[in-house]
Amino acid sequence: MQHDMTTHLKGESTMAIAKLAKLAALTTLASALVGAPGWAQNYPITATQKETAKAVAQRGVPLGDLAANAPERYTIKHGDTLWAISRLYLKSPWRWPELWGMNIDEIKNPHRIYPGQVLVLERNNGLATLRLEGSGDQTDPPTVKVAPRTRFEMLSDLALPTLRSNIIEAFLAEPTIVDEAGLNSAPRIVSAQDNRVLITRGDRVYARGPDGTPLMDDQSKEQLFRVFRNATPLKDPGTGEILGYEAQYAGKAVLVRSEGTAEAENGSRGSVVVPATIDIVGAKEEMRVGDRLLPEPPRQLQTYTPHAPNDKVEGRIVSVYGSAVVNAGQNQVVAINKGTQDGMEPGIVLAILKDGARILDRSGDKPTPLKLPDERNGLLMVFRVFERVSYALILEITDGVRTGDRLVNPRPDSP
């Protein structure tokens, strides 16, 4: 009897584990591109992307659009990204809806592809299709054998992210673009305990509100601030116009007590200002008196599905973030001279053009000045957008990227 009961309980436990695993696998994909790991995030598929995928699913992808070394079979591994897999199969990885369309009947959502699944490439009548090995609904991850253990792991965390999160996590919170008046009117640090010159995490400092407006504590919630150094102007490389000011992130602070007043000393009439009390709770670099405070913005769940812009884009790289040099390499962040007013949004992919050299042709009867054609040098993806400036991640390059390099729509027929 006891043996039967133990067997029954083991069976119930196995079923419960299986149900929990399947439920976890069907939960929203854990965010790979937000500042805090573990935040859940949906990756929406736009109507245009769905239409593209359906069209491709009906006809397949022309063999000429496949990458030269597209594998016949590929087993998805930990560390893979949707961008990397798209690049593996297609000449232009930003055309990911077409990759999804190649297997739309089997993969209902391209953001729920898991390590261990096998992609199989099939070629027929000049067209290519991609399918998952095996049959049935492959939206769920492969079956995993489990044994008794104390650790529980969400299977949805294993799903592939679009891009590696560690590359841009810091930039989601650090840089901000403000106008000069906005930064000058922000609250400022006026003093530190013991007259310290350099301020870091754990220090207590004192701050004042802008233009005689007291910095007040909202008792209903914790008030967090980002601490910024003087802003650097971002100029359009073509026109020289100032597009905005990039505030240099220094740390994070929390408001402890409101700004107030106290009676003047020695019985004098009137009162003196008592600055607000601020605790430094995070530091990227040492802070100083005079640094500005901007409210911590609410956390936003962003999607970063690489896609081409809908309209024609002609832009320039304005600066390389966090660097005094003008050159940028792969996986570095740059500011560009396009923002929301130009139709920029997170996920837009642009091609980087290297300016053709100017030479003197001496091969003819007389020397002739020439400008060589601009050549495509790589791709970048916009991930944070302001009104007139955006931040973008350099996805791939063949040569160094420089401030002033041109940005255009990526061509569908080029890698």
mmCIF file of C-alpha atoms in Angstrom, residues 80-261:
data_model
loop_
_atom_site.group_PDB
_atom_site.id
_atom_site.type_symbol
_atom_site.label_atom_id
_atom_site.label_comp_id
_atom_site.label_asym_id
_atom_site.label_seq_id
_atom_site.Cartn_x
_atom_site.Cartn_y
_atom_site.Cartn_z
ATOM 1 C CA ASP A 80 22.849 32.778 -30.002
ATOM 2 C CA THR A 81 20.735 35.808 -30.914
ATOM 3 C CA LEU A 82 18.041 36.317 -33.526
ATOM 4 C CA TRP A 83 20.319 38.826 -35.241
ATOM 5 C CA ALA A 84 23.148 36.280 -35.426
ATOM 6 C CA ILE A 85 20.871 33.570 -36.809
ATOM 7 C CA SER A 86 19.397 35.958 -39.376
ATOM 8 C CA ARG A 87 22.924 36.862 -40.422
ATOM 9 C CA LEU A 88 23.776 33.175 -40.659
ATOM 10 C CA TYR A 89 21.042 32.522 -43.237
ATOM 11 C CA LEU A 90 20.417 35.841 -44.999
ATOM 12 C CA LYS A 91 22.739 38.326 -46.663
ATOM 13 C CA SER A 92 20.938 41.131 -44.841
ATOM 14 C CA PRO A 93 20.231 40.177 -41.192
ATOM 15 C CA TRP A 94 17.949 43.159 -40.694
ATOM 16 C CA ARG A 95 15.509 41.402 -43.025
ATOM 17 C CA TRP A 96 14.552 39.112 -40.148
ATOM 18 C CA PRO A 97 10.820 38.996 -41.053
ATOM 19 C CA GLU A 98 11.826 37.023 -44.119
ATOM 20 C CA LEU A 99 13.709 34.550 -41.976
ATOM 21 C CA TRP A 100 10.583 34.201 -39.855
ATOM 22 C CA GLY A 101 8.495 33.826 -42.983
ATOM 23 C CA MET A 102 10.651 30.912 -44.059
ATOM 24 C CA ASN A 103 9.291 28.934 -41.104
ATOM 25 C CA ILE A 104 6.086 30.766 -40.216
ATOM 26 C CA ASP A 105 4.040 27.552 -40.194
ATOM 27 C CA GLU A 106 6.218 26.014 -37.498
ATOM 28 C CA ILE A 107 7.515 28.993 -35.530
ATOM 29 C CA LYS A 108 4.543 31.132 -34.540
ATOM 30 C CA ASN A 109 6.712 33.739 -32.822
ATOM 31 C CA PRO A 110 10.378 34.228 -33.802
ATOM 32 C CA HIS A 111 11.152 35.413 -30.268
ATOM 33 C CA ARG A 112 10.368 31.960 -28.869
ATOM 34 C CA ILE A 113 13.180 29.966 -30.413
ATOM 35 C CA TYR A 114 15.164 27.946 -27.905
ATOM 36 C CA PRO A 115 18.607 26.320 -27.606
ATOM 37 C CA GLY A 116 18.544 22.715 -28.712
ATOM 38 C CA GLN A 117 16.091 23.232 -31.581
ATOM 39 C CA VAL A 118 17.441 22.348 -35.022
ATOM 40 C CA LEU A 119 16.872 24.496 -38.123
ATOM 41 C CA VAL A 120 16.837 22.684 -41.473
ATOM 42 C CA LEU A 121 17.356 24.556 -44.755
ATOM 43 C CA GLU A 122 15.519 23.210 -47.814
ATOM 44 C CA ARG A 123 16.074 24.358 -51.418
ATOM 45 C CA ASN A 124 13.534 23.738 -54.155
ATOM 46 C CA ASN A 125 12.907 25.399 -57.577
ATOM 47 C CA GLY A 126 15.282 28.260 -56.886
ATOM 48 C CA LEU A 127 13.692 29.062 -53.518
ATOM 49 C CA ALA A 128 14.691 28.330 -49.947
ATOM 50 C CA THR A 129 12.560 27.466 -46.949
ATOM 51 C CA LEU A 130 13.577 26.923 -43.350
ATOM 52 C CA ARG A 131 11.884 24.546 -40.963
ATOM 53 C CA LEU A 132 12.350 23.150 -37.500
ATOM 54 C CA GLU A 133 13.398 19.542 -37.365
ATOM 55 C CA GLY A 134 10.597 17.338 -36.094
ATOM 56 C CA SER A 135 6.840 17.769 -36.300
ATOM 57 C CA GLY A 136 4.058 19.375 -34.347
ATOM 58 C CA ASP A 137 3.837 22.764 -32.707
ATOM 59 C CA GLN A 138 7.406 23.891 -32.094
ATOM 60 C CA THR A 139 6.484 27.042 -30.226
ATOM 61 C CA ASP A 140 7.437 25.332 -26.949
ATOM 62 C CA PRO A 141 11.075 24.576 -26.141
ATOM 63 C CA PRO A 142 12.360 20.991 -26.432
ATOM 64 C CA THR A 143 11.393 18.531 -23.704
ATOM 65 C CA VAL A 144 13.882 18.591 -20.856
ATOM 66 C CA LYS A 145 14.381 15.664 -18.496
ATOM 67 C CA VAL A 146 14.274 16.845 -14.902
ATOM 68 C CA ALA A 147 15.461 15.360 -11.647
ATOM 69 C CA PRO A 148 14.608 16.407 -8.083
ATOM 70 C CA ARG A 149 16.434 19.632 -7.191
ATOM 71 C CA THR A 150 15.874 22.743 -5.122
ATOM 72 C CA ARG A 151 16.441 25.300 -7.906
ATOM 73 C CA PHE A 152 13.571 26.359 -10.179
ATOM 74 C CA GLU A 153 14.452 27.991 -13.508
ATOM 75 C CA MET A 154 12.080 29.787 -15.853
ATOM 76 C CA LEU A 155 12.375 28.089 -19.237
ATOM 77 C CA SER A 156 11.276 31.292 -20.955
ATOM 78 C CA ASP A 157 14.585 32.836 -19.857
ATOM 79 C CA LEU A 158 16.291 30.438 -22.273
ATOM 80 C CA ALA A 159 14.542 31.892 -25.321
ATOM 81 C CA LEU A 160 16.794 33.758 -27.715
ATOM 82 C CA PRO A 161 17.117 37.527 -27.326
ATOM 83 C CA THR A 162 17.266 39.783 -30.376
ATOM 84 C CA LEU A 163 20.700 41.087 -29.347
ATOM 85 C CA ARG A 164 23.011 40.541 -26.386
ATOM 86 C CA SER A 165 21.744 42.669 -23.526
ATOM 87 C CA ASN A 166 25.059 43.470 -21.855
ATOM 88 C CA ILE A 167 26.135 45.608 -24.817
ATOM 89 C CA ILE A 168 23.611 48.406 -24.354
ATOM 90 C CA GLU A 169 22.234 47.985 -20.821
ATOM 91 C CA ALA A 170 24.338 50.842 -19.446
ATOM 92 C CA PHE A 171 23.305 53.209 -22.232
ATOM 93 C CA LEU A 172 19.605 52.727 -21.474
ATOM 94 C CA ALA A 173 20.076 54.604 -18.199
ATOM 95 C CA GLU A 174 23.179 56.740 -18.630
ATOM 96 C CA PRO A 175 23.108 59.369 -21.370
ATOM 97 C CA THR A 176 20.377 61.943 -21.666
ATOM 98 C CA ILE A 177 19.830 64.764 -24.116
ATOM 99 C CA VAL A 178 18.605 68.098 -22.782
ATOM 100 C CA ASP A 179 18.563 71.670 -23.962
ATOM 101 C CA GLU A 180 20.894 74.137 -22.285
ATOM 102 C CA ALA A 181 18.106 75.892 -20.411
ATOM 103 C CA GLY A 182 16.762 72.594 -19.089
ATOM 104 C CA LEU A 183 20.078 71.554 -17.611
ATOM 105 C CA ASN A 184 20.852 74.988 -16.139
ATOM 106 C CA SER A 185 17.465 75.061 -14.398
ATOM 107 C CA ALA A 186 17.900 71.596 -12.849
ATOM 108 C CA PRO A 187 18.587 71.219 -9.093
ATOM 109 C CA ARG A 188 22.302 71.297 -8.245
ATOM 110 C CA ILE A 189 24.617 69.969 -5.542
ATOM 111 C CA VAL A 190 25.763 72.893 -3.371
ATOM 112 C CA SER A 191 27.784 71.182 -0.643
ATOM 113 C CA ALA A 192 29.025 67.888 0.745
ATOM 114 C CA GLN A 193 29.631 66.719 4.299
ATOM 115 C CA ASP A 194 33.014 67.702 5.745
ATOM 116 C CA ASN A 195 33.599 69.982 2.742
ATOM 117 C CA ARG A 196 34.586 67.039 0.552
ATOM 118 C CA VAL A 197 35.656 67.925 -2.950
ATOM 119 C CA LEU A 198 35.049 64.515 -4.518
ATOM 120 C CA ILE A 199 31.758 62.729 -3.832
ATOM 121 C CA THR A 200 31.009 59.046 -4.309
ATOM 122 C CA ARG A 201 28.554 56.315 -3.345
ATOM 123 C CA GLY A 202 27.521 56.386 0.314
ATOM 124 C CA ASP A 203 28.203 60.097 0.736
ATOM 125 C CA ARG A 204 25.606 62.602 1.925
ATOM 126 C CA VAL A 205 25.351 65.888 0.032
ATOM 127 C CA TYR A 206 23.114 68.926 -0.028
ATOM 128 C CA ALA A 207 21.239 70.380 -2.995
ATOM 129 C CA ARG A 208 19.053 73.308 -3.989
ATOM 130 C CA GLY A 209 16.186 73.592 -6.411
ATOM 131 C CA PRO A 210 16.308 75.794 -9.518
ATOM 132 C CA ASP A 211 15.711 79.559 -9.551
ATOM 133 C CA GLY A 212 14.502 79.830 -5.965
ATOM 134 C CA THR A 213 12.093 76.875 -6.296
ATOM 135 C CA PRO A 214 12.684 74.661 -3.221
ATOM 136 C CA LEU A 215 13.564 71.013 -3.799
ATOM 137 C CA MET A 216 10.703 69.311 -1.973
ATOM 138 C CA ASP A 217 10.276 65.720 -0.831
ATOM 139 C CA ASP A 218 7.187 63.913 -2.100
ATOM 140 C CA GLN A 219 6.233 61.883 0.966
ATOM 141 C CA SER A 220 4.135 59.462 -1.080
ATOM 142 C CA LYS A 221 7.076 57.922 -2.935
ATOM 143 C CA GLU A 222 10.840 57.695 -3.038
ATOM 144 C CA GLN A 223 12.403 60.375 -5.222
ATOM 145 C CA LEU A 224 15.408 59.248 -7.229
ATOM 146 C CA PHE A 225 17.675 61.490 -9.255
ATOM 147 C CA ARG A 226 20.442 60.992 -11.766
ATOM 148 C CA VAL A 227 23.520 63.121 -11.233
ATOM 149 C CA PHE A 228 24.962 64.741 -14.364
ATOM 150 C CA ARG A 229 28.052 66.747 -15.196
ATOM 151 C CA ASN A 230 28.004 69.798 -17.480
ATOM 152 C CA ALA A 231 26.447 68.993 -20.829
ATOM 153 C CA THR A 232 28.432 68.695 -24.055
ATOM 154 C CA PRO A 233 26.889 70.266 -27.170
ATOM 155 C CA LEU A 234 26.126 67.851 -30.015
ATOM 156 C CA LYS A 235 26.562 69.606 -33.359
ATOM 157 C CA ASP A 236 25.227 68.509 -36.713
ATOM 158 C CA PRO A 237 28.327 67.618 -38.794
ATOM 159 C CA GLY A 238 26.761 69.148 -41.885
ATOM 160 C CA THR A 239 25.229 72.404 -40.654
ATOM 161 C CA GLY A 240 27.051 72.982 -37.365
ATOM 162 C CA GLU A 241 23.690 73.488 -35.632
ATOM 163 C CA ILE A 242 23.503 72.423 -31.984
ATOM 164 C CA LEU A 243 20.996 69.552 -31.825
ATOM 165 C CA GLY A 244 21.039 69.191 -28.043
ATOM 166 C CA TYR A 245 23.323 68.760 -25.052
ATOM 167 C CA GLU A 246 24.596 65.373 -23.910
ATOM 168 C CA ALA A 247 24.644 65.310 -20.120
ATOM 169 C CA GLN A 248 27.477 63.187 -18.728
ATOM 170 C CA TYR A 249 26.094 60.614 -16.279
ATOM 171 C CA ALA A 250 27.955 60.514 -12.964
ATOM 172 C CA GLY A 251 25.724 58.689 -10.494
ATOM 173 C CA LYS A 252 22.383 58.218 -8.778
ATOM 174 C CA ALA A 253 20.932 59.867 -5.671
ATOM 175 C CA VAL A 254 17.867 59.728 -3.445
ATOM 176 C CA LEU A 255 16.167 62.706 -1.769
ATOM 177 C CA VAL A 256 16.149 62.350 2.040
ATOM 178 C CA ARG A 257 14.835 65.720 3.273
ATOM 179 C CA SER A 258 13.220 68.704 1.592
ATOM 180 C CA GLU A 259 14.785 72.106 1.185
ATOM 181 C CA GLY A 260 13.614 74.569 3.830
ATOM 182 C CA THR A 261 14.497 77.658 5.853
#
